[in-house]
């Protein structure tokens, strides 16, 4: 089954304790992205990657890091989490071609609580 | 000003009603327009997309884009309780996808 898999689904952590949220896709998509979703603010892009070793900032990158060492994986790293990073996080991926629709496939989400 | 504006609702309708969900956008570079459906505790899933202006129909769903007025609509006919979800509109320029904040729809039986 074609899918984007995120882990963990739920995470409660303490301020300052480094954590990694993993994202993996099995569709050979070039493009991968991380979003956070907050009430009243909608989906906001954190970071994206056009392909292996190519990453760039989205709208809200502060406090986050990413890496893209393999095509299928795109982990999100919080080096020193703070309570304002409590949110619902989504990983998404899509094919990149020469024009055409690029509908994203989303993972099921990671609900992070930082206390 | 956010590039895609969407009324968050909530919108409550009885089963069988026709539902109209709407968005406005400001980015003239958008080429594709999409509607995603998000059930509670799930990730968004692509429902429909349209290229440029015009209508696209898929079963009970019709997506409509009017580029002259920068208006995006999704119509749901014969709405069902299973349609209860948050609906997100989005505009795409290149690979960048810009979402509205979503409209929460509740269909009661």
PDB file of C-alpha atoms in Angstrom:
ATOM      1  CA  UNK A   1       0.000   0.000   0.000  1.00  0.00           C
ATOM      2  CA  UNK A   2       1.295   3.446  -0.983  1.00  0.00           C
ATOM      3  CA  UNK A   3       1.685   5.463   2.170  1.00  0.00           C
ATOM      4  CA  UNK A   4       3.561   7.939   4.295  1.00  0.00           C
ATOM      5  CA  UNK A   5       4.418   6.546   7.713  1.00  0.00           C
ATOM      6  CA  UNK A   6       5.145   8.731  10.711  1.00  0.00           C
ATOM      7  CA  UNK A   7       6.351   7.651  14.103  1.00  0.00           C
ATOM      8  CA  UNK A   8       5.511   8.059  16.869  1.00  0.00           C
ATOM      9  CA  UNK A   9       1.791   8.898  16.647  1.00  0.00           C
ATOM     10  CA  UNK A  10       1.779  10.467  20.097  1.00  0.00           C
ATOM     11  CA  UNK A  11       4.651  11.896  22.096  1.00  0.00           C
ATOM     12  CA  UNK A  12       4.848  13.744  25.379  1.00  0.00           C
ATOM     13  CA  UNK A  13       8.245  15.161  26.247  1.00  0.00           C
ATOM     14  CA  UNK A  14       9.861  17.724  28.504  1.00  0.00           C
ATOM     15  CA  UNK A  15      11.321  21.063  27.535  1.00  0.00           C
ATOM     16  CA  UNK A  16      14.828  20.802  26.170  1.00  0.00           C
ATOM     17  CA  UNK A  17      14.946  17.054  25.566  1.00  0.00           C
ATOM     18  CA  UNK A  18      15.974  16.402  21.969  1.00  0.00           C
ATOM     19  CA  UNK A  19      13.567  14.337  19.914  1.00  0.00           C
ATOM     20  CA  UNK A  20      13.164  13.020  16.388  1.00  0.00           C
ATOM     21  CA  UNK A  21       9.946  12.319  14.529  1.00  0.00           C
ATOM     22  CA  UNK A  22      10.481   9.901  11.681  1.00  0.00           C
ATOM     23  CA  UNK A  23       8.785   9.986   8.278  1.00  0.00           C
ATOM     24  CA  UNK A  24       9.081   7.378   5.559  1.00  0.00           C
ATOM     25  CA  UNK A  25       7.335   7.024   2.183  1.00  0.00           C
ATOM     26  CA  UNK A  26       7.214   4.034  -0.151  1.00  0.00           C
ATOM     27  CA  UNK A  27       6.173   5.818  -3.347  1.00  0.00           C
ATOM     28  CA  UNK A  28       9.624   6.902  -4.545  1.00  0.00           C
ATOM     29  CA  UNK A  29       8.521  10.530  -4.243  1.00  0.00           C
ATOM     30  CA  UNK A  30      11.169  13.177  -4.703  1.00  0.00           C
ATOM     31  CA  UNK A  31       9.441  15.871  -2.659  1.00  0.00           C
ATOM     32  CA  UNK A  32       8.820  15.602   1.064  1.00  0.00           C
ATOM     33  CA  UNK A  33       7.609  18.184   3.528  1.00  0.00           C
ATOM     34  CA  UNK A  34       6.754  18.738   7.176  1.00  0.00           C
ATOM     35  CA  UNK A  35       3.743  20.729   8.356  1.00  0.00           C
ATOM     36  CA  UNK A  36       2.401  21.659  11.724  1.00  0.00           C
ATOM     37  CA  UNK A  37      -1.299  22.144  12.303  1.00  0.00           C
ATOM     38  CA  UNK A  38      -2.599  24.394  15.072  1.00  0.00           C
ATOM     39  CA  UNK A  39      -6.165  25.500  15.881  1.00  0.00           C
ATOM     40  CA  UNK A  40      -6.982  28.747  14.132  1.00  0.00           C
ATOM     41  CA  UNK A  41      -3.716  28.725  12.178  1.00  0.00           C
ATOM     42  CA  UNK A  42      -4.204  25.790   9.840  1.00  0.00           C
ATOM     43  CA  UNK A  43      -1.382  23.882   8.172  1.00  0.00           C
ATOM     44  CA  UNK A  44       1.943  25.682   8.090  1.00  0.00           C
ATOM     45  CA  UNK A  45       4.997  24.365   6.329  1.00  0.00           C
ATOM     46  CA  UNK A  46       8.106  23.851   8.446  1.00  0.00           C
ATOM     47  CA  UNK A  47      10.674  22.453   6.011  1.00  0.00           C
ATOM     48  CA  UNK A  48      10.640  20.761   2.660  1.00  0.00           C
ATOM     49  CA  UNK A  49      12.984  18.726   0.503  1.00  0.00           C
ATOM     50  CA  UNK A  50      13.015  18.576  -3.277  1.00  0.00           C
ATOM     51  CA  UNK A  51      15.272  15.512  -3.307  1.00  0.00           C
ATOM     52  CA  UNK A  52      18.115  13.765  -1.463  1.00  0.00           C
ATOM     53  CA  UNK A  53      20.448  16.237   0.265  1.00  0.00           C
ATOM     54  CA  UNK A  54      18.279  19.190  -0.833  1.00  0.00           C
ATOM     55  CA  UNK A  55      16.285  20.855   1.942  1.00  0.00           C
ATOM     56  CA  UNK A  56      14.840  24.323   2.429  1.00  0.00           C
ATOM     57  CA  UNK A  57      12.918  26.329   4.999  1.00  0.00           C
ATOM     58  CA  UNK A  58       9.181  26.689   4.916  1.00  0.00           C
ATOM     59  CA  UNK A  59       7.117  29.304   6.710  1.00  0.00           C
ATOM     60  CA  UNK A  60       7.897  28.332  10.319  1.00  0.00           C
ATOM     61  CA  UNK A  61      11.353  26.678  10.475  1.00  0.00           C
ATOM     62  CA  UNK A  62      12.584  28.118  13.789  1.00  0.00           C
ATOM     63  CA  UNK A  63      13.427  25.427  16.334  1.00  0.00           C
ATOM     64  CA  UNK A  64      13.406  22.576  13.824  1.00  0.00           C
ATOM     65  CA  UNK A  65      15.959  20.688  11.762  1.00  0.00           C
ATOM     66  CA  UNK A  66      15.588  18.154   8.993  1.00  0.00           C
ATOM     67  CA  UNK A  67      17.796  15.896   6.938  1.00  0.00           C
ATOM     68  CA  UNK A  68      17.313  13.968   3.711  1.00  0.00           C
ATOM     69  CA  UNK A  69      20.033  11.341   3.428  1.00  0.00           C
ATOM     70  CA  UNK A  70      17.800   8.812   1.709  1.00  0.00           C
ATOM     71  CA  UNK A  71      14.968   9.378  -0.724  1.00  0.00           C
ATOM     72  CA  UNK A  72      12.375   7.580   1.383  1.00  0.00           C
ATOM     73  CA  UNK A  73      13.131   9.168   4.780  1.00  0.00           C
ATOM     74  CA  UNK A  74      12.717  12.725   6.025  1.00  0.00           C
ATOM     75  CA  UNK A  75      13.087  12.977   9.817  1.00  0.00           C
ATOM     76  CA  UNK A  76      12.091  16.082  11.772  1.00  0.00           C
ATOM     77  CA  UNK A  77      14.440  16.964  14.621  1.00  0.00           C
ATOM     78  CA  UNK A  78      13.664  19.198  17.582  1.00  0.00           C
ATOM     79  CA  UNK A  79      17.020  19.889  19.229  1.00  0.00           C
ATOM     80  CA  UNK A  80      15.577  21.676  22.271  1.00  0.00           C
ATOM     81  CA  UNK A  81      11.782  21.437  22.265  1.00  0.00           C
ATOM     82  CA  UNK A  82       9.751  24.194  23.880  1.00  0.00           C
ATOM     83  CA  UNK A  83       6.059  24.312  24.868  1.00  0.00           C
ATOM     84  CA  UNK A  84       5.213  26.474  21.819  1.00  0.00           C
ATOM     85  CA  UNK A  85       6.145  23.489  19.661  1.00  0.00           C
ATOM     86  CA  UNK A  86       3.215  21.537  21.073  1.00  0.00           C
ATOM     87  CA  UNK A  87       1.264  20.780  17.923  1.00  0.00           C
ATOM     88  CA  UNK A  88       0.018  18.192  15.447  1.00  0.00           C
ATOM     89  CA  UNK A  89       2.701  17.415  12.885  1.00  0.00           C
ATOM     90  CA  UNK A  90       2.218  15.991   9.405  1.00  0.00           C
ATOM     91  CA  UNK A  91       4.700  14.669   6.917  1.00  0.00           C
ATOM     92  CA  UNK A  92       3.715  14.738   3.240  1.00  0.00           C
ATOM     93  CA  UNK A  93       5.254  13.642  -0.030  1.00  0.00           C
ATOM     94  CA  UNK A  94       4.615  14.001  -3.732  1.00  0.00           C
ATOM     95  CA  UNK A  95       6.111  13.271  -7.112  1.00  0.00           C
ATOM     96  CA  UNK A  96       7.936  16.098  -8.861  1.00  0.00           C
ATOM     97  CA  UNK A  97       7.594  16.147 -12.627  1.00  0.00           C
ATOM     98  CA  UNK A  98       7.564  18.567 -15.520  1.00  0.00           C
ATOM     99  CA  UNK A  99       4.199  20.121 -14.858  1.00  0.00           C
ATOM    100  CA  UNK A 100       1.029  18.407 -13.745  1.00  0.00           C
ATOM    101  CA  UNK A 101      -0.778  18.001 -10.513  1.00  0.00           C
ATOM    102  CA  UNK A 102       1.246  17.317  -7.420  1.00  0.00           C
ATOM    103  CA  UNK A 103      -1.319  16.153  -4.922  1.00  0.00           C
ATOM    104  CA  UNK A 104       0.379  15.501  -1.617  1.00  0.00           C
ATOM    105  CA  UNK A 105       0.062  12.242   0.299  1.00  0.00           C
ATOM    106  CA  UNK A 106      -0.019  12.892   4.033  1.00  0.00           C
ATOM    107  CA  UNK A 107       0.948  10.734   6.942  1.00  0.00           C
ATOM    108  CA  UNK A 108      -1.444  10.106   9.839  1.00  0.00           C
ATOM    109  CA  UNK A 109       0.140  12.731  12.038  1.00  0.00           C
ATOM    110  CA  UNK A 110       2.208  12.978  15.222  1.00  0.00           C
ATOM    111  CA  UNK A 111       0.657  14.715  18.183  1.00  0.00           C
ATOM    112  CA  UNK A 112       3.482  16.261  20.193  1.00  0.00           C
ATOM    113  CA  UNK A 113       3.102  17.744  23.656  1.00  0.00           C
ATOM    114  CA  UNK A 114       6.031  19.569  25.235  1.00  0.00           C
ATOM    115  CA  UNK A 115       5.680  20.217  28.967  1.00  0.00           C
TER     116      UNK A 115
ATOM    117  CA  UNK B   1      -2.799  38.720   4.183  1.00  0.00           C
ATOM    118  CA  UNK B   2      -2.881  34.952   4.009  1.00  0.00           C
ATOM    119  CA  UNK B   3      -2.785  33.674   0.445  1.00  0.00           C
ATOM    120  CA  UNK B   4      -5.793  31.380   0.860  1.00  0.00           C
ATOM    121  CA  UNK B   5      -8.746  32.448   3.006  1.00  0.00           C
ATOM    122  CA  UNK B   6     -11.375  30.024   4.202  1.00  0.00           C
ATOM    123  CA  UNK B   7     -14.261  30.418   6.609  1.00  0.00           C
ATOM    124  CA  UNK B   8     -13.608  27.974   9.469  1.00  0.00           C
ATOM    125  CA  UNK B   9     -17.286  27.393  10.228  1.00  0.00           C
ATOM    126  CA  UNK B  10     -18.410  25.178  11.826  1.00  0.00           C
ATOM    127  CA  UNK B  11     -21.077  24.331   9.302  1.00  0.00           C
ATOM    128  CA  UNK B  12     -23.919  22.049  10.384  1.00  0.00           C
ATOM    129  CA  UNK B  13     -26.402  20.606   7.885  1.00  0.00           C
ATOM    130  CA  UNK B  14     -28.997  17.811   7.871  1.00  0.00           C
ATOM    131  CA  UNK B  15     -28.412  14.655   5.892  1.00  0.00           C
ATOM    132  CA  UNK B  16     -29.299  15.089   2.229  1.00  0.00           C
ATOM    133  CA  UNK B  17     -28.525  18.814   2.111  1.00  0.00           C
ATOM    134  CA  UNK B  18     -26.408  20.455  -0.561  1.00  0.00           C
ATOM    135  CA  UNK B  19     -23.252  21.875   0.968  1.00  0.00           C
ATOM    136  CA  UNK B  20     -21.211  24.738  -0.453  1.00  0.00           C
ATOM    137  CA  UNK B  21     -17.682  25.291   0.837  1.00  0.00           C
ATOM    138  CA  UNK B  22     -15.756  28.321  -0.363  1.00  0.00           C
ATOM    139  CA  UNK B  23     -12.305  29.871  -0.414  1.00  0.00           C
ATOM    140  CA  UNK B  24     -10.721  32.976  -1.843  1.00  0.00           C
ATOM    141  CA  UNK B  25      -7.098  33.315  -2.826  1.00  0.00           C
ATOM    142  CA  UNK B  26      -4.711  36.105  -3.697  1.00  0.00           C
ATOM    143  CA  UNK B  27      -1.787  34.380  -5.432  1.00  0.00           C
ATOM    144  CA  UNK B  28      -2.145  34.710  -9.207  1.00  0.00           C
ATOM    145  CA  UNK B  29       0.591  32.087  -9.696  1.00  0.00           C
ATOM    146  CA  UNK B  30      -1.651  29.249  -8.490  1.00  0.00           C
ATOM    147  CA  UNK B  31      -2.220  26.772 -11.292  1.00  0.00           C
ATOM    148  CA  UNK B  32      -3.835  23.869  -9.465  1.00  0.00           C
ATOM    149  CA  UNK B  33      -6.519  24.077  -6.830  1.00  0.00           C
ATOM    150  CA  UNK B  34      -7.257  21.237  -4.485  1.00  0.00           C
ATOM    151  CA  UNK B  35      -9.653  20.133  -1.837  1.00  0.00           C
ATOM    152  CA  UNK B  36      -8.505  17.917   0.978  1.00  0.00           C
ATOM    153  CA  UNK B  37     -10.719  16.165   3.500  1.00  0.00           C
ATOM    154  CA  UNK B  38      -9.461  15.569   7.019  1.00  0.00           C
ATOM    155  CA  UNK B  39     -11.236  13.305   9.450  1.00  0.00           C
ATOM    156  CA  UNK B  40     -10.602  13.707  13.150  1.00  0.00           C
ATOM    157  CA  UNK B  41      -7.194  12.353  14.219  1.00  0.00           C
ATOM    158  CA  UNK B  42      -6.243  11.625  10.600  1.00  0.00           C
ATOM    159  CA  UNK B  43      -4.043  13.217   7.971  1.00  0.00           C
ATOM    160  CA  UNK B  44      -5.563  15.230   5.119  1.00  0.00           C
ATOM    161  CA  UNK B  45      -6.473  13.189   2.038  1.00  0.00           C
ATOM    162  CA  UNK B  46      -6.794  14.582  -1.469  1.00  0.00           C
ATOM    163  CA  UNK B  47     -10.429  14.771  -2.473  1.00  0.00           C
ATOM    164  CA  UNK B  48     -10.356  16.632  -5.784  1.00  0.00           C
ATOM    165  CA  UNK B  49      -8.216  18.958  -7.819  1.00  0.00           C
ATOM    166  CA  UNK B  50      -8.862  21.291 -10.724  1.00  0.00           C
ATOM    167  CA  UNK B  51      -6.499  22.927 -13.151  1.00  0.00           C
ATOM    168  CA  UNK B  52      -7.055  26.620 -13.849  1.00  0.00           C
ATOM    169  CA  UNK B  53     -10.694  27.671 -14.136  1.00  0.00           C
ATOM    170  CA  UNK B  54     -13.753  25.512 -14.575  1.00  0.00           C
ATOM    171  CA  UNK B  55     -15.667  22.680 -12.956  1.00  0.00           C
ATOM    172  CA  UNK B  56     -14.786  19.121 -12.112  1.00  0.00           C
ATOM    173  CA  UNK B  57     -17.300  16.558 -10.933  1.00  0.00           C
ATOM    174  CA  UNK B  58     -16.696  13.315  -9.069  1.00  0.00           C
ATOM    175  CA  UNK B  59     -19.792  11.551  -7.833  1.00  0.00           C
ATOM    176  CA  UNK B  60     -21.499  13.775  -5.272  1.00  0.00           C
ATOM    177  CA  UNK B  61     -18.645  16.286  -5.287  1.00  0.00           C
ATOM    178  CA  UNK B  62     -18.108  19.218  -7.651  1.00  0.00           C
ATOM    179  CA  UNK B  63     -15.078  21.498  -7.500  1.00  0.00           C
ATOM    180  CA  UNK B  64     -15.286  24.889  -9.131  1.00  0.00           C
ATOM    181  CA  UNK B  65     -12.621  27.537  -9.750  1.00  0.00           C
ATOM    182  CA  UNK B  66     -13.240  31.080 -10.947  1.00  0.00           C
ATOM    183  CA  UNK B  67      -9.825  32.614 -11.593  1.00  0.00           C
ATOM    184  CA  UNK B  68     -11.288  35.978 -12.560  1.00  0.00           C
ATOM    185  CA  UNK B  69     -12.672  36.444  -9.055  1.00  0.00           C
ATOM    186  CA  UNK B  70     -10.069  34.199  -7.343  1.00  0.00           C
ATOM    187  CA  UNK B  71     -12.792  32.025  -5.861  1.00  0.00           C
ATOM    188  CA  UNK B  72     -12.692  28.268  -5.151  1.00  0.00           C
ATOM    189  CA  UNK B  73     -15.768  26.223  -4.296  1.00  0.00           C
ATOM    190  CA  UNK B  74     -16.620  22.656  -3.367  1.00  0.00           C
ATOM    191  CA  UNK B  75     -20.210  21.460  -3.613  1.00  0.00           C
ATOM    192  CA  UNK B  76     -21.408  18.307  -1.932  1.00  0.00           C
ATOM    193  CA  UNK B  77     -24.765  16.919  -3.061  1.00  0.00           C
ATOM    194  CA  UNK B  78     -26.895  14.598  -0.952  1.00  0.00           C
ATOM    195  CA  UNK B  79     -24.582  15.049   2.011  1.00  0.00           C
ATOM    196  CA  UNK B  80     -24.072  12.063   4.307  1.00  0.00           C
ATOM    197  CA  UNK B  81     -22.987  11.776   7.951  1.00  0.00           C
ATOM    198  CA  UNK B  82     -19.769  10.216   6.630  1.00  0.00           C
ATOM    199  CA  UNK B  83     -19.005  13.588   5.000  1.00  0.00           C
ATOM    200  CA  UNK B  84     -18.529  15.094   8.460  1.00  0.00           C
ATOM    201  CA  UNK B  85     -14.919  16.265   8.440  1.00  0.00           C
ATOM    202  CA  UNK B  86     -12.745  19.331   7.994  1.00  0.00           C
ATOM    203  CA  UNK B  87     -12.343  20.427   4.386  1.00  0.00           C
ATOM    204  CA  UNK B  88      -9.167  22.224   3.368  1.00  0.00           C
ATOM    205  CA  UNK B  89      -8.793  24.156   0.144  1.00  0.00           C
ATOM    206  CA  UNK B  90      -5.338  24.695  -1.297  1.00  0.00           C
ATOM    207  CA  UNK B  91      -3.643  26.482  -4.147  1.00  0.00           C
ATOM    208  CA  UNK B  92      -0.500  25.164  -5.797  1.00  0.00           C
ATOM    209  CA  UNK B  93       2.270  27.111  -7.502  1.00  0.00           C
ATOM    210  CA  UNK B  94       5.140  24.841  -8.563  1.00  0.00           C
ATOM    211  CA  UNK B  95       5.478  22.293  -5.770  1.00  0.00           C
ATOM    212  CA  UNK B  96       4.398  24.736  -3.058  1.00  0.00           C
ATOM    213  CA  UNK B  97       0.958  23.999  -1.659  1.00  0.00           C
ATOM    214  CA  UNK B  98      -0.725  26.778   0.328  1.00  0.00           C
ATOM    215  CA  UNK B  99      -3.677  25.725   2.471  1.00  0.00           C
ATOM    216  CA  UNK B 100      -6.671  27.527   3.821  1.00  0.00           C
ATOM    217  CA  UNK B 101      -7.388  27.017   7.516  1.00  0.00           C
ATOM    218  CA  UNK B 102     -10.167  24.526   6.828  1.00  0.00           C
ATOM    219  CA  UNK B 103     -13.944  24.458   7.275  1.00  0.00           C
ATOM    220  CA  UNK B 104     -15.426  21.975   9.726  1.00  0.00           C
ATOM    221  CA  UNK B 105     -18.592  20.321   8.394  1.00  0.00           C
ATOM    222  CA  UNK B 106     -21.051  18.302  10.446  1.00  0.00           C
ATOM    223  CA  UNK B 107     -23.826  16.354   8.720  1.00  0.00           C
ATOM    224  CA  UNK B 108     -26.529  15.096  11.062  1.00  0.00           C
ATOM    225  CA  UNK B 109     -28.720  12.082  10.344  1.00  0.00           C
TER     226      UNK B 109
END
